[in-house]
Amino acid sequence: MKIGLVSAYDYAHPGGVTEHVRHLAAGLRRRGHEVTVFAPCSDRELAEADHDFIRVGRPFPIPMHGSVARITVSLHLTNRIKHYVRDGGFDVIHYHEPLMPVLPVTALRFSKTCNVGTFHAFARSNVGYYYGKPLLKRYVRRLHARIAVSNPAREFVRHYFPGDYRVIPNGIDLSRFQNQPPYPELRDGMCNLLFVGRLEYRKGLGYLLRAFAQLKPQYPKLRLIIVGDGPLRRWYSNFVARKQLDDVVMAGYVPASELPRYYASCDIFCSPATGDESFGIVLLEAMASGKPIVATSIDGFREVVTHGREGLLVERKSRRQLAYALQTLINNSALRQEMGTAGLAQARQYDWERVIDQVADVYKRAIDLAQPAPAVRLEPSLSPR
């Protein structure tokens, strides 16, 4: 098959959707399919080095759902996008966040082939979906198949656009995280807690820092390793200095190639996110590394971790529960080992080859059933329904 993958997000910037598209493209190519990725990209050299990637627009940071989305907002790309989707000869075009401006929704508007959409996001509400529903539902009808990466993501989008959505989760490259050597300087007899994520409020690092401050006097050999960067980095650094917390390592941004070694270096992985997570990719990475988990009991995380089996789930925004769960695992190495082993077994269910099998099946069914996509007429009513 000739397949087009369309992503709204900056292809040069790490993120869940971008990594999903990269792995999906690589896996489909291994199976002999011809795959072209369309996305905005802030790194021109990266774009030019990949002959199967087409850079469409320059991304700009847009605040969204408590985070920052790097997407292209240029309306001057319309004719270019129209040319790519109409003249590319694709058997199927797969849109990741198909209702995101400007690239996916424009490509979907002009496509005359089989269209598949994957919805990655989860939030309590979406103002754009609410007010844009009269227009956006016309685009949704152009999708011959719909995928959601989790049950929370499915229920979120189905609230605005009812229909059939097949749940196909994010995948994990198990080989990337297994048998990785830890950093020797971090395996020095200390008990290492690891946080991986963007330094923004919704990732909940502040609650973990307060829990660490509570535990540190009782456990002098406890260390917290923070991997990631973001707008709150300075605030968290000042908090560590103000509280005079020893053994907090702020590693900053870490290339994807080095990330598995940080997982290998930790004893417990902790993700205290406060919400709006459709799927716990970092939890999968920790599980693939054989590490026990302490995380918040939010919708997207409960999709991946069962409390008491691969880790411990606590109430969100609760420093006390977080500290107690961490203390439970710090004190019990046998339980850490048991949960790490269970996590690795569970991670195998998310192997990318399994995920790609399911996506390829969706393509085949959608192509077999596809009828010419209905035209979109741009006469939006702005009143919500």
Tab-separated table of C-alpha atoms in Angstrom:
chain	number	residue	atom	x	y	z
A	1	MET	CA	0.000	0.000	0.000
A	2	LYS	CA	0.953	3.604	-0.476
A	3	ILE	CA	0.249	5.284	2.852
A	4	GLY	CA	0.319	8.914	3.936
A	5	LEU	CA	0.704	9.745	7.639
A	6	VAL	CA	-0.352	13.275	8.578
A	7	SER	CA	0.591	14.786	11.946
A	8	ALA	CA	-0.253	18.214	13.298
A	9	TYR	CA	2.832	18.407	15.519
A	10	ASP	CA	6.425	19.557	15.100
A	11	TYR	CA	8.310	16.499	13.860
A	12	ALA	CA	11.557	17.760	15.373
A	13	HIS	CA	10.144	18.082	18.881
A	14	PRO	CA	9.723	15.040	21.150
A	15	GLY	CA	6.160	14.151	22.014
A	16	GLY	CA	3.749	11.256	22.221
A	17	VAL	CA	2.037	11.743	18.855
A	18	THR	CA	5.299	12.348	17.013
A	19	GLU	CA	6.903	9.214	18.451
A	20	HIS	CA	3.769	7.242	17.613
A	21	VAL	CA	3.957	8.390	13.982
A	22	ARG	CA	7.698	7.626	13.750
A	23	HIS	CA	7.289	4.063	14.996
A	24	LEU	CA	4.198	3.449	12.906
A	25	ALA	CA	5.955	4.675	9.760
A	26	ALA	CA	9.042	2.548	10.426
A	27	GLY	CA	6.975	-0.562	11.144
A	28	LEU	CA	4.828	-0.176	8.045
A	29	ARG	CA	7.932	0.294	5.889
A	30	ARG	CA	9.435	-2.900	7.311
A	31	ARG	CA	6.371	-4.661	5.960
A	32	GLY	CA	6.978	-3.367	2.469
A	33	HIS	CA	4.539	-0.456	2.412
A	34	GLU	CA	5.461	2.900	0.893
A	35	VAL	CA	4.993	5.494	3.635
A	36	THR	CA	5.254	9.284	3.475
A	37	VAL	CA	4.971	11.434	6.602
A	38	PHE	CA	3.577	14.975	6.408
A	39	ALA	CA	4.126	17.297	9.371
A	40	PRO	CA	5.435	20.730	10.312
A	41	CYS	CA	9.091	20.707	11.322
A	42	SER	CA	11.274	23.291	13.039
A	43	ASP	CA	14.500	21.557	11.947
A	44	ARG	CA	15.026	22.010	8.216
A	45	GLU	CA	18.093	19.740	8.154
A	46	LEU	CA	16.168	16.921	9.814
A	47	ALA	CA	13.378	17.315	7.279
A	48	GLU	CA	15.746	17.305	4.318
A	49	ALA	CA	17.638	14.241	5.576
A	50	ASP	CA	14.513	12.049	5.499
A	51	HIS	CA	13.415	11.425	1.918
A	52	ASP	CA	10.119	9.932	3.099
A	53	PHE	CA	9.207	13.036	5.091
A	54	ILE	CA	7.594	16.168	3.674
A	55	ARG	CA	7.837	19.328	5.751
A	56	VAL	CA	4.575	21.245	5.644
A	57	GLY	CA	4.783	24.560	7.414
A	58	ARG	CA	6.692	25.975	10.339
A	59	PRO	CA	5.370	25.146	13.813
A	60	PHE	CA	4.434	27.711	16.418
A	61	PRO	CA	3.847	27.079	20.146
A	62	ILE	CA	0.146	27.244	20.986
A	63	PRO	CA	-1.120	26.793	24.592
A	64	MET	CA	-3.494	23.825	24.676
A	65	HIS	CA	-4.950	21.607	27.448
A	66	GLY	CA	-2.453	22.819	30.033
A	67	SER	CA	0.504	22.187	27.745
A	68	VAL	CA	2.018	23.673	24.590
A	69	ALA	CA	1.276	22.261	21.139
A	70	ARG	CA	3.747	23.088	18.374
A	71	ILE	CA	1.612	23.187	15.243
A	72	THR	CA	1.493	25.118	11.999
A	73	VAL	CA	-1.207	27.768	11.750
A	74	SER	CA	-0.469	29.137	8.281
A	75	LEU	CA	-3.490	29.318	5.987
A	76	HIS	CA	-1.182	29.867	3.012
A	77	LEU	CA	-0.449	26.133	2.915
A	78	THR	CA	-3.870	25.201	1.554
A	79	ASN	CA	-2.913	24.771	-2.109
A	80	ARG	CA	0.246	22.887	-1.210
A	81	ILE	CA	-1.608	20.470	1.056
A	82	LYS	CA	-4.317	20.004	-1.576
A	83	HIS	CA	-1.661	19.062	-4.129
A	84	TYR	CA	-0.042	16.492	-1.824
A	85	VAL	CA	-3.230	14.653	-0.908
A	86	ARG	CA	-4.889	14.760	-4.316
A	87	ASP	CA	-1.877	13.997	-6.501
A	88	GLY	CA	0.011	11.644	-4.173
A	89	GLY	CA	-1.750	8.468	-5.295
A	90	PHE	CA	-2.256	7.234	-1.733
A	91	ASP	CA	-4.309	4.144	-0.975
A	92	VAL	CA	-4.965	5.476	2.502
A	93	ILE	CA	-4.173	8.661	4.403
A	94	HIS	CA	-3.930	8.315	8.179
A	95	TYR	CA	-4.468	11.527	10.144
A	96	HIS	CA	-3.180	11.832	13.703
A	97	GLU	CA	-5.502	14.253	15.499
A	98	PRO	CA	-7.523	14.765	12.296
A	99	LEU	CA	-9.421	17.806	13.585
A	100	MET	CA	-6.329	19.806	14.540
A	101	PRO	CA	-5.540	22.946	12.544
A	102	VAL	CA	-4.160	23.546	10.037
A	103	LEU	CA	-2.480	20.595	8.393
A	104	PRO	CA	-4.638	17.546	9.262
A	105	VAL	CA	-8.017	19.199	8.871
A	106	THR	CA	-7.023	20.806	5.559
A	107	ALA	CA	-5.636	17.547	4.197
A	108	LEU	CA	-8.820	15.767	5.246
A	109	ARG	CA	-10.905	18.409	3.517
A	110	PHE	CA	-9.285	17.816	0.130
A	111	SER	CA	-8.589	14.083	0.278
A	112	LYS	CA	-10.333	11.873	-2.279
A	113	THR	CA	-8.967	8.577	-0.994
A	114	CYS	CA	-9.566	6.343	2.038
A	115	ASN	CA	-9.213	8.350	5.256
A	116	VAL	CA	-8.343	6.954	8.698
A	117	GLY	CA	-8.086	9.111	11.817
A	118	THR	CA	-6.426	8.451	15.168
A	119	PHE	CA	-7.518	10.528	18.155
A	120	HIS	CA	-4.795	10.769	20.804
A	121	ALA	CA	-6.035	13.456	23.182
A	122	PHE	CA	-8.049	13.355	26.372
A	123	ALA	CA	-9.401	16.292	28.349
A	124	ARG	CA	-12.387	17.071	30.510
A	125	SER	CA	-13.730	19.386	27.812
A	126	ASN	CA	-12.753	20.999	24.526
A	127	VAL	CA	-14.004	24.475	23.655
A	128	GLY	CA	-12.949	24.063	20.025
A	129	TYR	CA	-14.927	20.853	19.664
A	130	TYR	CA	-17.932	22.374	21.446
A	131	TYR	CA	-18.243	25.507	19.342
A	132	GLY	CA	-16.831	23.997	16.161
A	133	LYS	CA	-18.976	20.871	16.213
A	134	PRO	CA	-21.410	21.947	13.435
A	135	LEU	CA	-18.490	22.317	11.020
A	136	LEU	CA	-16.132	19.669	12.372
A	137	LYS	CA	-18.689	16.876	12.216
A	138	ARG	CA	-18.589	17.255	8.423
A	139	TYR	CA	-14.890	16.458	8.536
A	140	VAL	CA	-15.415	13.525	10.879
A	141	ARG	CA	-17.856	12.043	8.353
A	142	ARG	CA	-15.016	11.945	5.828
A	143	LEU	CA	-13.172	9.391	7.951
A	144	HIS	CA	-13.723	5.827	6.787
A	145	ALA	CA	-12.332	4.490	10.074
A	146	ARG	CA	-11.673	6.025	13.481
A	147	ILE	CA	-9.082	4.945	16.041
A	148	ALA	CA	-8.552	6.110	19.637
A	149	VAL	CA	-5.390	5.323	21.600
A	150	SER	CA	-7.282	4.541	24.810
A	151	ASN	CA	-10.753	4.233	26.256
A	152	PRO	CA	-10.527	7.727	27.820
A	153	ALA	CA	-9.520	9.173	24.437
A	154	ARG	CA	-12.420	7.340	22.782
A	155	GLU	CA	-15.005	8.537	25.296
A	156	PHE	CA	-13.677	12.088	25.060
A	157	VAL	CA	-14.003	12.374	21.277
A	158	ARG	CA	-17.196	10.310	21.140
A	159	HIS	CA	-18.858	12.811	23.482
A	160	TYR	CA	-18.639	15.396	20.692
A	161	PHE	CA	-18.660	13.151	17.618
A	162	PRO	CA	-20.568	9.902	18.241
A	163	GLY	CA	-19.618	6.851	16.217
A	164	ASP	CA	-17.521	3.714	16.162
A	165	TYR	CA	-13.926	4.075	17.365
A	166	ARG	CA	-11.519	1.161	17.571
A	167	VAL	CA	-9.139	1.375	20.517
A	168	ILE	CA	-5.558	0.681	19.431
A	169	PRO	CA	-3.014	1.722	22.078
A	170	ASN	CA	0.334	3.383	21.717
A	171	GLY	CA	3.153	0.907	21.274
A	172	ILE	CA	6.532	0.326	22.856
A	173	ASP	CA	9.822	-0.831	21.366
A	174	LEU	CA	10.744	-3.408	23.993
A	175	SER	CA	14.257	-4.005	22.660
A	176	ARG	CA	15.094	-0.335	23.164
A	177	PHE	CA	14.533	-0.519	26.928
A	178	GLN	CA	15.727	-3.998	27.830
A	179	ASN	CA	19.247	-4.905	28.961
A	180	GLN	CA	20.402	-1.295	29.000
A	181	PRO	CA	23.449	-0.454	31.149
A	182	PRO	CA	22.688	1.977	33.984
A	183	TYR	CA	24.827	5.053	34.498
A	184	PRO	CA	27.580	3.946	36.928
A	185	GLU	CA	27.500	7.258	38.799
A	186	LEU	CA	23.819	6.663	39.572
A	187	ARG	CA	24.266	3.082	40.807
A	188	ASP	CA	26.216	4.015	43.905
A	189	GLY	CA	24.059	2.504	46.627
A	190	MET	CA	21.429	5.248	46.532
A	191	CYS	CA	17.748	4.462	45.959
A	192	ASN	CA	16.791	6.324	42.793
A	193	LEU	CA	13.359	7.750	42.061
A	194	LEU	CA	12.873	8.775	38.423
A	195	PHE	CA	10.544	11.350	36.876
A	196	VAL	CA	10.359	11.745	33.085
A	197	GLY	CA	8.199	14.439	31.547
A	198	ARG	CA	7.757	18.012	30.491
A	199	LEU	CA	8.198	20.463	33.357
A	200	GLU	CA	4.700	21.913	33.356
A	201	TYR	CA	1.991	21.975	35.982
A	202	ARG	CA	-0.148	19.099	34.704
A	203	LYS	CA	2.753	16.639	34.993
A	204	GLY	CA	2.624	17.081	38.779
A	205	LEU	CA	6.339	17.293	39.565
A	206	GLY	CA	5.655	19.771	42.365
A	207	TYR	CA	3.786	17.081	44.308
A	208	LEU	CA	6.660	14.656	43.848
A	209	LEU	CA	9.190	17.227	45.058
A	210	ARG	CA	7.134	17.812	48.199
A	211	ALA	CA	6.829	14.060	48.779
A	212	PHE	CA	10.589	13.725	48.303
A	213	ALA	CA	11.186	16.531	50.818
A	214	GLN	CA	9.008	14.635	53.305
A	215	LEU	CA	10.853	11.327	52.773
A	216	LYS	CA	14.447	12.545	52.509
A	217	PRO	CA	15.128	12.997	56.268
A	218	GLN	CA	14.019	9.410	56.877
A	219	TYR	CA	15.904	8.021	53.867
A	220	PRO	CA	19.254	9.828	53.511
A	221	LYS	CA	20.204	7.565	50.591
A	222	LEU	CA	17.192	8.588	48.531
A	223	ARG	CA	17.796	10.406	45.241
A	224	LEU	CA	15.358	12.024	42.801
A	225	ILE	CA	16.306	12.154	39.120
A	226	ILE	CA	14.286	14.573	36.973
A	227	VAL	CA	14.472	14.109	33.199
A	228	GLY	CA	12.790	16.763	31.082
A	229	ASP	CA	12.574	20.480	30.462
A	230	GLY	CA	9.807	23.021	30.292
A	231	PRO	CA	8.438	26.355	31.475
A	232	LEU	CA	8.562	25.480	35.200
A	233	ARG	CA	12.202	24.400	35.282
A	234	ARG	CA	13.363	27.562	37.043
A	235	TRP	CA	10.523	27.365	39.580
A	236	TYR	CA	11.374	23.757	40.443
A	237	SER	CA	15.092	24.573	40.678
A	238	ASN	CA	14.309	27.418	43.063
A	239	PHE	CA	12.103	25.104	45.133
A	240	VAL	CA	14.949	22.600	45.486
A	241	ALA	CA	17.339	25.371	46.539
A	242	ARG	CA	14.839	26.963	48.926
A	243	LYS	CA	14.114	23.656	50.648
A	244	GLN	CA	17.832	22.791	50.628
A	245	LEU	CA	17.076	19.391	49.135
A	246	ASP	CA	20.128	17.244	48.577
A	247	ASP	CA	20.375	14.559	45.910
A	248	VAL	CA	17.978	16.053	43.376
A	249	VAL	CA	19.423	15.617	39.876
A	250	MET	CA	17.864	17.847	37.225
A	251	ALA	CA	19.089	16.214	34.033
A	252	GLY	CA	17.143	18.527	31.716
A	253	TYR	CA	16.336	17.470	28.192
A	254	VAL	CA	17.708	14.011	27.409
A	255	PRO	CA	17.984	12.640	23.840
A	256	ALA	CA	15.782	9.641	23.150
A	257	SER	CA	18.873	7.482	22.689
A	258	GLU	CA	19.963	8.115	26.305
A	259	LEU	CA	16.565	7.812	27.972
A	260	PRO	CA	16.609	3.989	28.407
A	261	ARG	CA	19.754	4.241	30.535
A	262	TYR	CA	17.980	6.572	32.961
A	263	TYR	CA	15.190	4.038	33.346
A	264	ALA	CA	17.820	1.337	33.887
A	265	SER	CA	19.406	3.493	36.599
A	266	CYS	CA	16.274	3.935	38.698
A	267	ASP	CA	14.680	1.791	41.393
A	268	ILE	CA	11.192	3.313	41.241
A	269	PHE	CA	9.520	5.291	38.470
A	270	CYS	CA	7.058	7.997	39.495
A	271	SER	CA	4.543	9.915	37.380
A	272	PRO	CA	2.305	12.209	39.477
A	273	ALA	CA	0.371	13.774	36.559
A	274	THR	CA	-2.735	15.695	37.581
A	275	GLY	CA	-4.922	14.809	34.590
A	276	ASP	CA	-5.546	15.174	30.840
A	277	GLU	CA	-3.391	12.153	30.008
A	278	SER	CA	-5.018	9.869	27.440
A	279	PHE	CA	-2.346	7.197	27.760
A	280	GLY	CA	0.706	6.648	29.948
A	281	ILE	CA	3.557	6.293	27.468
A	282	VAL	CA	6.166	6.961	30.161
A	283	LEU	CA	4.564	4.214	32.240
A	284	LEU	CA	5.012	1.793	29.340
A	285	GLU	CA	8.665	2.800	29.074
A	286	ALA	CA	9.208	2.128	32.774
A	287	MET	CA	7.412	-1.216	32.514
A	288	ALA	CA	9.495	-2.206	29.481
A	289	SER	CA	12.528	-1.447	31.649
A	290	GLY	CA	11.222	-3.751	34.389
A	291	LYS	CA	10.693	-0.955	36.920
A	292	PRO	CA	7.889	-0.632	39.505
A	293	ILE	CA	5.658	2.405	39.227
A	294	VAL	CA	4.035	4.936	41.508
A	295	ALA	CA	1.535	7.050	39.581
A	296	THR	CA	-1.685	8.952	39.992
A	297	SER	CA	-4.988	7.169	39.498
A	298	ILE	CA	-6.119	9.151	36.453
A	299	ASP	CA	-8.035	7.777	33.481
A	300	GLY	CA	-5.136	7.387	31.063
A	301	PHE	CA	-2.857	5.759	33.628
A	302	ARG	CA	-5.449	3.224	34.745
A	303	GLU	CA	-5.466	2.022	31.139
A	304	VAL	CA	-1.866	0.873	31.554
A	305	VAL	CA	-1.236	0.080	35.239
A	306	THR	CA	-3.330	-2.064	37.567
A	307	HIS	CA	-3.003	-0.957	41.180
A	308	GLY	CA	-1.051	-3.515	43.178
A	309	ARG	CA	0.212	-5.410	40.138
A	310	GLU	CA	2.632	-3.281	38.066
A	311	GLY	CA	2.684	-0.446	40.566
A	312	LEU	CA	0.766	1.653	43.056
A	313	LEU	CA	-1.823	4.244	42.021
A	314	VAL	CA	-2.610	7.177	44.297
A	315	GLU	CA	-5.066	10.036	44.378
A	316	ARG	CA	-3.974	12.904	42.154
A	317	LYS	CA	-2.598	16.037	43.818
A	318	SER	CA	-1.975	14.143	47.067
A	319	ARG	CA	1.554	14.603	48.351
A	320	ARG	CA	0.814	12.393	51.360
A	321	GLN	CA	-0.469	9.432	49.349
A	322	LEU	CA	2.443	9.819	46.952
A	323	ALA	CA	4.936	9.754	49.822
A	324	TYR	CA	3.261	6.733	51.416
A	325	ALA	CA	3.279	4.730	48.158
A	326	LEU	CA	6.928	5.581	47.528
A	327	GLN	CA	7.790	4.617	51.099
A	328	THR	CA	6.036	1.270	50.616
A	329	LEU	CA	8.258	0.423	47.657
A	330	ILE	CA	11.427	1.888	49.170
A	331	ASN	CA	10.999	-0.454	52.132
A	332	ASN	CA	10.206	-3.573	50.101
A	333	SER	CA	12.746	-4.641	47.480
A	334	ALA	CA	10.893	-7.925	46.887
A	335	LEU	CA	7.717	-6.025	46.000
A	336	ARG	CA	9.696	-3.770	43.678
A	337	GLN	CA	11.061	-6.823	41.880
A	338	GLU	CA	7.622	-8.448	41.692
A	339	MET	CA	5.998	-5.348	40.228
A	340	GLY	CA	8.852	-4.787	37.794
A	341	THR	CA	8.491	-8.337	36.494
A	342	ALA	CA	4.712	-7.932	36.142
A	343	GLY	CA	5.215	-4.640	34.330
A	344	LEU	CA	7.576	-6.182	31.802
A	345	ALA	CA	5.056	-8.933	31.069
A	346	GLN	CA	2.312	-6.344	30.600
A	347	ALA	CA	4.517	-4.180	28.356
A	348	ARG	CA	4.861	-7.071	25.912
A	349	GLN	CA	1.160	-6.667	25.135
A	350	TYR	CA	2.002	-3.230	23.710
A	351	ASP	CA	4.821	-4.311	21.412
A	352	TRP	CA	4.810	-2.171	18.273
A	353	GLU	CA	4.446	-5.188	15.994
A	354	ARG	CA	1.132	-6.020	17.666
A	355	VAL	CA	-0.014	-2.430	17.350
A	356	ILE	CA	0.929	-2.259	13.671
A	357	ASP	CA	-0.944	-5.516	13.013
A	358	GLN	CA	-4.088	-3.834	14.312
A	359	VAL	CA	-3.547	-0.604	12.380
A	360	ALA	CA	-2.914	-2.515	9.141
A	361	ASP	CA	-6.152	-4.409	9.726
A	362	VAL	CA	-8.011	-1.098	10.063
A	363	TYR	CA	-6.491	0.084	6.771
A	364	LYS	CA	-7.573	-3.068	4.961
A	365	ARG	CA	-11.127	-2.935	6.283
A	366	ALA	CA	-11.441	0.789	5.585
A	367	ILE	CA	-10.198	0.438	2.009
A	368	ASP	CA	-12.532	-2.493	1.377
A	369	LEU	CA	-15.511	-0.532	2.661
A	370	ALA	CA	-14.548	2.950	1.460
A	371	GLN	CA	-16.927	4.976	-0.634
A	372	PRO	CA	-16.047	8.374	-2.114
A	373	ALA	CA	-15.706	10.783	0.809
A	374	PRO	CA	-18.537	13.327	1.055
A	375	ALA	CA	-17.562	16.870	0.182
A	376	VAL	CA	-17.160	19.461	2.916
A	377	ARG	CA	-19.077	22.659	2.356
A	378	LEU	CA	-17.649	25.537	4.350
A	379	GLU	CA	-20.816	27.151	5.659
A	380	PRO	CA	-20.338	26.728	9.397
A	381	SER	CA	-23.022	27.520	11.903
A	382	LEU	CA	-21.356	28.828	15.025
A	383	SER	CA	-24.117	27.824	17.406
A	384	PRO	CA	-23.260	24.694	19.439
A	385	ARG	CA	-25.512	21.667	19.207
